[in-house]
N, CA and C atoms as an extended XYZ file, in Angstrom:
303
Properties=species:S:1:pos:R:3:atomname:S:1:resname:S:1:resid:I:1 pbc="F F F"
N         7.938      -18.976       77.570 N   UNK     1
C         6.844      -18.027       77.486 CA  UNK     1
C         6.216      -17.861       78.864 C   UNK     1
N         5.798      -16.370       79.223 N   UNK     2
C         5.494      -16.319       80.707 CA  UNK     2
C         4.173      -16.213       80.560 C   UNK     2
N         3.558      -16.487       81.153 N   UNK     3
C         1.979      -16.374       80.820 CA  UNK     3
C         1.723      -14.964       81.874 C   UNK     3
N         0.886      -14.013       81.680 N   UNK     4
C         0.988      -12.731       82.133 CA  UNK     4
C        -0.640      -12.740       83.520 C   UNK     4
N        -0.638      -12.098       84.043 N   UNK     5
C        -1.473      -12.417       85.445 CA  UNK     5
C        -3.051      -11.424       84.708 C   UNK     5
N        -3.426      -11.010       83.700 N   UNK     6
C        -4.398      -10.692       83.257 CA  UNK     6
C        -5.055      -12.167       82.769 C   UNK     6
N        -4.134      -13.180       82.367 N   UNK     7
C        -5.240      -14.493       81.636 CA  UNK     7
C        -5.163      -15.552       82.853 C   UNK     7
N        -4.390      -15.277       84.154 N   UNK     8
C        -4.930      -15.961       84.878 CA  UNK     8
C        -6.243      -15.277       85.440 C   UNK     8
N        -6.337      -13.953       85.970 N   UNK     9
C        -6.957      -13.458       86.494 CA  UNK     9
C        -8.119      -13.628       85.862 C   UNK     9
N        -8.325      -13.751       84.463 N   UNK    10
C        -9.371      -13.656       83.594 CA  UNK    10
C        -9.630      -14.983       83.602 C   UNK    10
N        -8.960      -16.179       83.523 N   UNK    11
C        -9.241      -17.620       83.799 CA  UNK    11
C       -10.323      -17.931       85.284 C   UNK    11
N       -10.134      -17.084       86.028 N   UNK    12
C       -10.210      -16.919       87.426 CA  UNK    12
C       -11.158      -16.298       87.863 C   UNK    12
N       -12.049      -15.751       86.860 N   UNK    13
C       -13.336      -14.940       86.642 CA  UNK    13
C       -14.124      -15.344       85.879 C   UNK    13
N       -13.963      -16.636       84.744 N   UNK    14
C       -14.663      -17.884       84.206 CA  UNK    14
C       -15.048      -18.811       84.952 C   UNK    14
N       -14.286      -19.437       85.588 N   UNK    15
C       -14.198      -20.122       86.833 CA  UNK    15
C       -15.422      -19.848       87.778 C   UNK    15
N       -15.177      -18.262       88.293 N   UNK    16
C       -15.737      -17.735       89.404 CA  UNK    16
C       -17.823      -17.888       88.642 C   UNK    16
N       -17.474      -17.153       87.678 N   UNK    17
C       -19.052      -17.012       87.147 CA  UNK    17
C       -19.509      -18.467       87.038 C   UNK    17
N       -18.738      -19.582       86.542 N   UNK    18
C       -19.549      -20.690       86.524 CA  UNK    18
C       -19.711      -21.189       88.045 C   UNK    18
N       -18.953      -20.906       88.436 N   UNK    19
C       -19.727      -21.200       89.740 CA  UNK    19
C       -20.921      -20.769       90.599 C   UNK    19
N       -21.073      -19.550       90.155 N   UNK    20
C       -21.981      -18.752       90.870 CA  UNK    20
C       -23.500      -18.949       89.417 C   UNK    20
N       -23.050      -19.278       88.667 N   UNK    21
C       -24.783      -19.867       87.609 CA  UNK    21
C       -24.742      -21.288       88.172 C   UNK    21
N       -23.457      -22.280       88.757 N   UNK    22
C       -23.994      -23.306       89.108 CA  UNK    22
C       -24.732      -23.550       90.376 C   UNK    22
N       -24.415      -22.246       91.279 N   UNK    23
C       -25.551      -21.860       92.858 CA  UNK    23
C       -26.644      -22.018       92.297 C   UNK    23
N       -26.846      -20.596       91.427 N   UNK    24
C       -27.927      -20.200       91.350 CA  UNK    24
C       -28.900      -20.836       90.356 C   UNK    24
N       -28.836      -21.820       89.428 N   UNK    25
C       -29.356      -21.986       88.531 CA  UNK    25
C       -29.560      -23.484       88.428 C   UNK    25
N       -28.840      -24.657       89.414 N   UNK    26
C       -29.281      -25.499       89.204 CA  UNK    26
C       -29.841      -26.438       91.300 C   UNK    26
N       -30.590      -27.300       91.020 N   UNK    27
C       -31.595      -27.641       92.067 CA  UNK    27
C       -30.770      -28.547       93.015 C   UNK    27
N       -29.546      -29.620       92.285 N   UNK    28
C       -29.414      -30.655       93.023 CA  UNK    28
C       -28.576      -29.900       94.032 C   UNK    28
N       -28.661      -30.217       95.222 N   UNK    29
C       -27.809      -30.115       96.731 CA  UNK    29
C       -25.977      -30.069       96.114 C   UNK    29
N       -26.340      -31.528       95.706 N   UNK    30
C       -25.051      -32.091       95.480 CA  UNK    30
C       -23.646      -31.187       94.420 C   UNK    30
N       -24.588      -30.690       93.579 N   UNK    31
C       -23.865      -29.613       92.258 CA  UNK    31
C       -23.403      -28.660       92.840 C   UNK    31
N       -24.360      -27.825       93.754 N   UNK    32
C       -24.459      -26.316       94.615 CA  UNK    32
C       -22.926      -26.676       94.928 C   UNK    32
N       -23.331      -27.585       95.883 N   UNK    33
C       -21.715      -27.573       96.325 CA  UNK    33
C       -20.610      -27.899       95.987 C   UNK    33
N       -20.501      -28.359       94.812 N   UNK    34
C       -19.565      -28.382       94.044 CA  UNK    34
C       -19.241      -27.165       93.489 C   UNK    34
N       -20.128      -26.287       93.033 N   UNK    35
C       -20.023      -24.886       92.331 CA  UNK    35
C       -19.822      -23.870       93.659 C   UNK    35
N       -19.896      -23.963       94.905 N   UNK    36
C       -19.252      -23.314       96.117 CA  UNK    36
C       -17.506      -23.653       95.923 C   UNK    36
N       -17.511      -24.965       95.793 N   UNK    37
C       -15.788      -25.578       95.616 CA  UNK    37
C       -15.387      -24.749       94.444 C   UNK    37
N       -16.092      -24.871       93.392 N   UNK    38
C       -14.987      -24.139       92.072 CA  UNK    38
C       -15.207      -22.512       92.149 C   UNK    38
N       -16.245      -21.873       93.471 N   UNK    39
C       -15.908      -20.384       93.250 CA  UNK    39
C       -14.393      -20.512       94.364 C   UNK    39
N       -14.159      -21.260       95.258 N   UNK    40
C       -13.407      -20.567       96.362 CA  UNK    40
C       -12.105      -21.106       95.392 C   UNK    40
N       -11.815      -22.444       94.779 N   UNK    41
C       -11.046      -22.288       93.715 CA  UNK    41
C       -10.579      -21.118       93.266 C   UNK    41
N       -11.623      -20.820       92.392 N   UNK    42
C       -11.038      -19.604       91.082 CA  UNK    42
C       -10.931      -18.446       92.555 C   UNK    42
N       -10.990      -18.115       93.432 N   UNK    43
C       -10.553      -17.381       94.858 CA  UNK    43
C        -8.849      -17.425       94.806 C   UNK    43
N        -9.046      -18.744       95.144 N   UNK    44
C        -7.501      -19.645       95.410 CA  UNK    44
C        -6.193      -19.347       94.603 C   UNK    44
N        -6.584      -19.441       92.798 N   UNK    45
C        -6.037      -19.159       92.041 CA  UNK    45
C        -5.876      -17.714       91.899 C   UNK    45
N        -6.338      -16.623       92.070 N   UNK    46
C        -6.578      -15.422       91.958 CA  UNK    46
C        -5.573      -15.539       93.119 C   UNK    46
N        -5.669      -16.151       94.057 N   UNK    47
C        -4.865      -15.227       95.376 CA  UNK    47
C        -3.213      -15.982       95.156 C   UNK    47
N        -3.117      -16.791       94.652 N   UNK    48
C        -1.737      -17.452       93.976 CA  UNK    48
C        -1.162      -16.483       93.270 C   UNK    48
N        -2.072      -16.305       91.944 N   UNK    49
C        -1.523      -15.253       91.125 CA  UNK    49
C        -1.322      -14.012       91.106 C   UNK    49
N        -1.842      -13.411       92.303 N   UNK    50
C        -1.093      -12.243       92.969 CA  UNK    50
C        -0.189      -12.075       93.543 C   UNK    50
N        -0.309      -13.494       94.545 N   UNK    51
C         1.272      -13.176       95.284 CA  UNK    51
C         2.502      -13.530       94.624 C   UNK    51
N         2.055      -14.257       93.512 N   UNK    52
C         3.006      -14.450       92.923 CA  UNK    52
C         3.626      -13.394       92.073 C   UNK    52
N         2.752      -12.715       91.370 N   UNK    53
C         3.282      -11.519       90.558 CA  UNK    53
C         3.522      -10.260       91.491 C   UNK    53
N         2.963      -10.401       92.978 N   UNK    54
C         3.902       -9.379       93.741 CA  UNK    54
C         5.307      -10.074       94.291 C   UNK    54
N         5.287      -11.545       94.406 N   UNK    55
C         6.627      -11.723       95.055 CA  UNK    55
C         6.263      -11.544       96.377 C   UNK    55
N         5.115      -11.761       96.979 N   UNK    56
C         4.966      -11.726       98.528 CA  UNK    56
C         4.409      -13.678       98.314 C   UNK    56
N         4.332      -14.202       99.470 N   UNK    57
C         3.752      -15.569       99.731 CA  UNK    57
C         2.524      -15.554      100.896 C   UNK    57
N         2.610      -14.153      101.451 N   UNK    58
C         1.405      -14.377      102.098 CA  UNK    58
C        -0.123      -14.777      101.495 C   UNK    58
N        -0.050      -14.550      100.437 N   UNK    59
C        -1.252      -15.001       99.400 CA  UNK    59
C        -1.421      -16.307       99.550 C   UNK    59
N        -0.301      -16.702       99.290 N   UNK    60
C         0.245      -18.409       99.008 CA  UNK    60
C        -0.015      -19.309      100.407 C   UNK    60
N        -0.209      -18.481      101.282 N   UNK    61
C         0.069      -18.866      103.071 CA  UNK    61
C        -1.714      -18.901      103.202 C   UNK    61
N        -2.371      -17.729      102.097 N   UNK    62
C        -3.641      -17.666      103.170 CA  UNK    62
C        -4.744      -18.842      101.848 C   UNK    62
N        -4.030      -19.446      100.870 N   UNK    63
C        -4.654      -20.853      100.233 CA  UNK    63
C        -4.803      -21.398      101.234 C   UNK    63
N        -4.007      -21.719      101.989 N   UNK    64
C        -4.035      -23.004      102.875 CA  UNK    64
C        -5.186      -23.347      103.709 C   UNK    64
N        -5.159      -22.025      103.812 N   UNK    65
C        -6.628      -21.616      105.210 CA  UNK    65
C        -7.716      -22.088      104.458 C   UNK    65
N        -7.828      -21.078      103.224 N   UNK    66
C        -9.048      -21.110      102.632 CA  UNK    66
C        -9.199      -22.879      102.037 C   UNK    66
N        -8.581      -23.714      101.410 N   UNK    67
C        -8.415      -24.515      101.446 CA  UNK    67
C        -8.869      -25.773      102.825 C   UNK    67
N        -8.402      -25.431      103.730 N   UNK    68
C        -9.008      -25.895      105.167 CA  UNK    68
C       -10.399      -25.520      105.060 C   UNK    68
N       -10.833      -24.530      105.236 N   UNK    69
C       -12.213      -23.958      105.612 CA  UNK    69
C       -13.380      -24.977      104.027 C   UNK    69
N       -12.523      -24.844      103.419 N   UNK    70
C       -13.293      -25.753      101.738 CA  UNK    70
C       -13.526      -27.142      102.101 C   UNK    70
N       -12.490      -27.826      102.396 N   UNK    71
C       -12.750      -29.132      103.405 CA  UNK    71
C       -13.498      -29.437      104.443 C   UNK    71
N       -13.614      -28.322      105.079 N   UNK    72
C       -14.302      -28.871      106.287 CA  UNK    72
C       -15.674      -28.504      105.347 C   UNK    72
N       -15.967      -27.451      105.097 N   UNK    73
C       -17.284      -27.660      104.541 CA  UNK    73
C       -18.018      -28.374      103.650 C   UNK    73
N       -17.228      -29.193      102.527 N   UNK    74
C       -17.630      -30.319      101.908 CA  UNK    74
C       -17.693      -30.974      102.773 C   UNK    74
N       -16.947      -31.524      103.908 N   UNK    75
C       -17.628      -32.715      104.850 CA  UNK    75
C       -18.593      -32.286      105.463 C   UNK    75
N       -18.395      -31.191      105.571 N   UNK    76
C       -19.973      -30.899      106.405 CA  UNK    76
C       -21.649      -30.756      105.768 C   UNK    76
N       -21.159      -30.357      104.632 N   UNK    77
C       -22.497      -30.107      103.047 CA  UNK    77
C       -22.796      -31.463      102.981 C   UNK    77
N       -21.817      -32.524      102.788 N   UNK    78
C       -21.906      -33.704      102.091 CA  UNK    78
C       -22.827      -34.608      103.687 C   UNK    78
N       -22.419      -34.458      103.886 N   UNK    79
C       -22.962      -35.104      105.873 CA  UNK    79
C       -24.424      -34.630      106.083 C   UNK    79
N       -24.483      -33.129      105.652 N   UNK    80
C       -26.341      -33.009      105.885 CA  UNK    80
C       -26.614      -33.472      104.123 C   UNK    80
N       -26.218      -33.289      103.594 N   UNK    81
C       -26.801      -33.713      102.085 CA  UNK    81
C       -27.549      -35.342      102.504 C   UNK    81
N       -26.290      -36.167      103.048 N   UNK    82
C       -26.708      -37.528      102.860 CA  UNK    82
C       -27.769      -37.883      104.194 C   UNK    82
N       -28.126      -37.244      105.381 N   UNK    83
C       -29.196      -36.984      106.230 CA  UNK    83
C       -30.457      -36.679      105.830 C   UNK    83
N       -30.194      -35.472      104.910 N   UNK    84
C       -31.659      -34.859      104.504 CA  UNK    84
C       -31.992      -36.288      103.257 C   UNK    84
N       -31.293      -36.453      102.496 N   UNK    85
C       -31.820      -37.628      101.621 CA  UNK    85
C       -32.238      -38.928      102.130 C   UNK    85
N       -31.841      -39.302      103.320 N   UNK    86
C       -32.034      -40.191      104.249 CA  UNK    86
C       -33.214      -40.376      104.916 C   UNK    86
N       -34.126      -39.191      104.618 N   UNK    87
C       -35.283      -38.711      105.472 CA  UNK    87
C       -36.040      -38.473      104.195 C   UNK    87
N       -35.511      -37.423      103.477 N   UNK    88
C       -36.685      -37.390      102.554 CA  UNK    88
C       -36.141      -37.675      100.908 C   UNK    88
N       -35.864      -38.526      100.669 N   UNK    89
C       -35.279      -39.534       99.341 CA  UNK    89
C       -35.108      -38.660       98.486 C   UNK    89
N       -34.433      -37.427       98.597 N   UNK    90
C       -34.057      -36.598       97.388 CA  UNK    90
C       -33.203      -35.490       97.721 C   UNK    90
N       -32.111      -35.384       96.718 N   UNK    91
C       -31.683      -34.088       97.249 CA  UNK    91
C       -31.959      -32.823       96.542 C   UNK    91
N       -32.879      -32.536       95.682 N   UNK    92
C       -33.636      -31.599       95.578 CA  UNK    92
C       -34.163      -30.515       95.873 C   UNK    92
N       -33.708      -29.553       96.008 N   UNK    93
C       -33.525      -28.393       97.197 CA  UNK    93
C       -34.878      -27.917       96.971 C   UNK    93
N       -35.291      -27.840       95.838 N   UNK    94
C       -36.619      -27.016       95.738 CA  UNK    94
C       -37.769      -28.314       96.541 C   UNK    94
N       -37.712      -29.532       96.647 N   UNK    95
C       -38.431      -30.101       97.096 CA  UNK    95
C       -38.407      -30.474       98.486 C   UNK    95
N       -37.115      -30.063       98.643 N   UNK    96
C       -36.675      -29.952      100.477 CA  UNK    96
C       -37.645      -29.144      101.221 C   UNK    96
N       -38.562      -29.571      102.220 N   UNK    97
C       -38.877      -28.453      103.315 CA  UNK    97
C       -38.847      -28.756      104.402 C   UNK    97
N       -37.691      -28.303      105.290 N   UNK    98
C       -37.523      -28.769      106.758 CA  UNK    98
C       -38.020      -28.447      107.597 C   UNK    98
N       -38.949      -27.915      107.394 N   UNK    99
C       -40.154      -27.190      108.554 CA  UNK    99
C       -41.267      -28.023      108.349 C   UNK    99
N       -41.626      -28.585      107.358 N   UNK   100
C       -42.978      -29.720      107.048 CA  UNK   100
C       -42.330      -30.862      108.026 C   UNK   100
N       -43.717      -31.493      108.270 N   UNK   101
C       -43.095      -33.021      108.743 CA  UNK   101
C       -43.942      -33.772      107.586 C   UNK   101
């Protein structure tokens, strides 16, 4: 059975929305960026399942990147996450203000 590129694509737009209510809708630092990881995901998958149902691999070529660029920015999210909590004991975005001392 072939699975057809409308229920990935549609898998891939579940994905995408929970990620973008997990930006917008919840406080901890730590979640945000996790829900940044599962939109460029459901990205990832979307760009798989095109090149795949065109039969090109440049799709498949430009995961990699995006993939790179996802890494470096979890180390980099996760690195000020554990700074700002270091300073002010929470990662709490609404209680974050980096302009107060």
């Amino acid at each position: 059975m072939q699975v057809s590129l409308e229920w990935y694509l549609g898998l891939t737009a579940i994905l995408f929305v929970m990620g973008v209510v997990g930006v917008l809708f919840r406080r901890n630092a730590i979640v945000m960026i996790m829900s940044v990881e599962l939109m460029l995901n459901a990205v990832n998958l979307s760009l798989v399942a095109i090149s795949q149902s065109l039969g090109d691999l440049s799709g498949q070529i430009l995961v990699f990147f995006v993939m790179a660029v996802a890494a470096a920015e979890a180390a980099v999210g996760l690195a000020l996450i554990i700074a700002i909590f270091r300073s002010k004991s929470t990662v709490d975005v609404s209680e974050i203000n980096l302009f107060k001392n």
